[in-house]
Amino acid sequence: MVLQNVSVNNIGPDEGYLSALKEKANAHVNVEVAKQKALQLVEQLNQEKAQTDIEVEQARRKNEVNAELAKTYSLSPEYYELERLRLLQGVVGDKDKIYFVPDGANLTMFLSGNGSGLVVPPAPPQ
């Protein structure tokens, strides 16, 4: 038996097959998006690690500078006294008068004036 005059009308894929293909395509797209997002997060993490390393190195160098400055203060009492006076100037202000007098000096000439001066005895030598 041989079939003759076979005609096919209205050929198209099944709706279930089309929805399965769409789901598969969406799943592949979601996987690719997740991979790209993961790569982006890894790159962001690497950038943050690099920035942190830079900040740690800057802090280490600043600490070395401060350690050397502290050595300068301990090795040179004169430098320490100069820095102390510079900081004291910031506290007192630039309009006040400061007199440095030796120990045992007569302070009545300073105290009998208009009272605007500030008398600071010098630090004893060490």
Short mmCIF file of C-alpha atoms in Angstrom, two decimals:
data_model
loop_
_atom_site.label_atom_id
_atom_site.label_comp_id
_atom_site.label_asym_id
_atom_site.label_seq_id
_atom_site.Cartn_x
_atom_site.Cartn_y
_atom_site.Cartn_z
CA MET A 1 0.00 0.00 0.00
CA VAL A 2 1.37 3.35 -1.08
CA LEU A 3 0.15 6.70 0.08
CA GLN A 4 -0.56 9.21 -2.52
CA ASN A 5 -1.76 12.76 -2.43
CA VAL A 6 -0.78 13.40 1.13
CA SER A 7 -1.22 17.02 2.07
CA VAL A 8 -0.29 18.71 5.32
CA ASN A 9 -2.07 21.82 6.45
CA ASN A 10 -1.36 24.20 9.31
CA ILE A 11 2.08 22.94 10.34
CA GLY A 12 3.55 24.51 13.46
CA PRO A 13 5.39 23.56 16.63
CA ASP A 14 3.48 22.57 19.68
CA GLU A 15 2.86 25.30 22.28
CA GLY A 16 4.41 23.15 25.00
CA TYR A 17 7.58 22.82 22.93
CA LEU A 18 7.72 26.58 22.34
CA SER A 19 7.29 27.34 26.04
CA ALA A 20 10.04 24.81 26.87
CA LEU A 21 12.37 26.52 24.36
CA LYS A 22 11.58 29.92 25.89
CA GLU A 23 12.29 28.62 29.40
CA LYS A 24 15.57 27.11 28.22
CA ALA A 25 16.60 30.38 26.54
CA ASN A 26 15.65 32.38 29.64
CA ALA A 27 17.62 29.97 31.82
CA HIS A 28 20.71 30.42 29.61
CA VAL A 29 20.32 34.20 29.74
CA ASN A 30 19.96 34.12 33.53
CA VAL A 31 23.08 31.94 33.82
CA GLU A 32 25.07 34.37 31.65
CA VAL A 33 23.82 37.36 33.64
CA ALA A 34 24.78 35.63 36.90
CA LYS A 35 28.26 34.82 35.53
CA GLN A 36 28.80 38.43 34.45
CA LYS A 37 27.56 39.72 37.80
CA ALA A 38 29.92 37.32 39.61
CA LEU A 39 32.84 38.51 37.48
CA GLN A 40 31.91 42.10 38.20
CA LEU A 41 31.76 41.42 41.95
CA VAL A 42 35.15 39.67 41.84
CA GLU A 43 36.64 42.65 40.02
CA GLN A 44 35.10 45.04 42.54
CA LEU A 45 36.54 42.95 45.37
CA ASN A 46 39.99 43.06 43.76
CA GLN A 47 39.76 46.85 43.39
CA GLU A 48 38.73 47.23 47.03
CA LYS A 49 41.62 44.98 48.14
CA ALA A 50 44.05 47.07 46.09
CA GLN A 51 42.65 50.30 47.58
CA THR A 52 42.93 48.83 51.07
CA ASP A 53 46.54 47.82 50.41
CA ILE A 54 47.29 51.38 49.29
CA GLU A 55 45.68 52.85 52.41
CA VAL A 56 47.57 50.41 54.66
CA GLU A 57 50.86 51.39 53.00
CA GLN A 58 50.06 55.09 53.42
CA ALA A 59 49.27 54.54 57.10
CA ARG A 60 52.49 52.54 57.57
CA ARG A 61 54.57 55.32 56.03
CA LYS A 62 52.80 57.98 58.09
CA ASN A 63 53.49 55.90 61.19
CA GLU A 64 57.19 55.72 60.27
CA VAL A 65 57.28 59.51 59.90
CA ASN A 66 55.59 59.96 63.28
CA ALA A 67 58.02 57.49 64.87
CA GLU A 68 60.98 59.48 63.52
CA LEU A 69 59.41 62.71 64.76
CA ALA A 70 58.98 61.17 68.20
CA LYS A 71 62.66 60.19 68.11
CA THR A 72 63.50 63.80 67.30
CA TYR A 73 61.59 64.96 70.36
CA SER A 74 63.37 62.48 72.62
CA LEU A 75 66.83 63.17 71.17
CA SER A 76 66.55 66.97 71.14
CA PRO A 77 64.95 68.68 74.15
CA GLU A 78 65.37 72.01 72.36
CA TYR A 79 63.24 70.85 69.46
CA TYR A 80 60.66 69.52 71.89
CA GLU A 81 60.56 72.88 73.68
CA LEU A 82 60.26 74.74 70.37
CA GLU A 83 57.32 72.57 69.33
CA ARG A 84 55.70 73.00 72.75
CA LEU A 85 55.98 76.77 72.44
CA ARG A 86 54.58 76.69 68.90
CA LEU A 87 51.55 74.77 70.16
CA LEU A 88 51.24 77.10 73.14
CA GLN A 89 51.14 80.04 70.73
CA GLY A 90 48.11 78.46 69.06
CA VAL A 91 46.39 78.19 72.44
CA VAL A 92 47.22 81.70 73.63
CA GLY A 93 46.67 83.48 70.31
CA ASP A 94 48.74 85.95 68.37
CA LYS A 95 47.48 89.15 70.06
CA ASP A 96 48.69 88.39 73.59
CA LYS A 97 52.18 89.17 74.81
CA ILE A 98 54.28 86.41 76.32
CA TYR A 99 57.38 87.16 78.35
CA PHE A 100 59.99 84.52 79.08
CA VAL A 101 61.82 85.34 82.27
CA PRO A 102 64.56 83.43 84.06
CA ASP A 103 63.88 81.69 87.36
CA GLY A 104 64.10 83.99 90.36
CA ALA A 105 63.47 87.19 88.37
CA ASN A 106 61.44 89.99 89.93
CA LEU A 107 58.01 89.72 88.32
CA THR A 108 56.54 92.91 89.82
CA MET A 109 57.45 94.98 86.76
CA PHE A 110 55.46 92.60 84.57
CA LEU A 111 52.51 92.26 86.92
CA SER A 112 52.18 96.00 87.69
CA GLY A 113 51.59 96.90 84.02
CA ASN A 114 48.30 96.83 82.19
CA GLY A 115 47.86 93.12 82.84
CA SER A 116 47.71 92.14 79.20
CA GLY A 117 50.92 90.14 79.24
CA LEU A 118 51.23 86.50 80.09
CA VAL A 119 54.30 85.41 82.04
CA VAL A 120 55.61 81.94 81.31
CA PRO A 121 58.68 80.79 83.18
CA PRO A 122 60.99 78.75 80.97
CA ALA A 123 61.21 75.02 81.47
CA PRO A 124 64.12 73.92 83.66
CA PRO A 125 67.04 72.48 81.72
CA GLN A 126 67.19 68.72 81.71
#
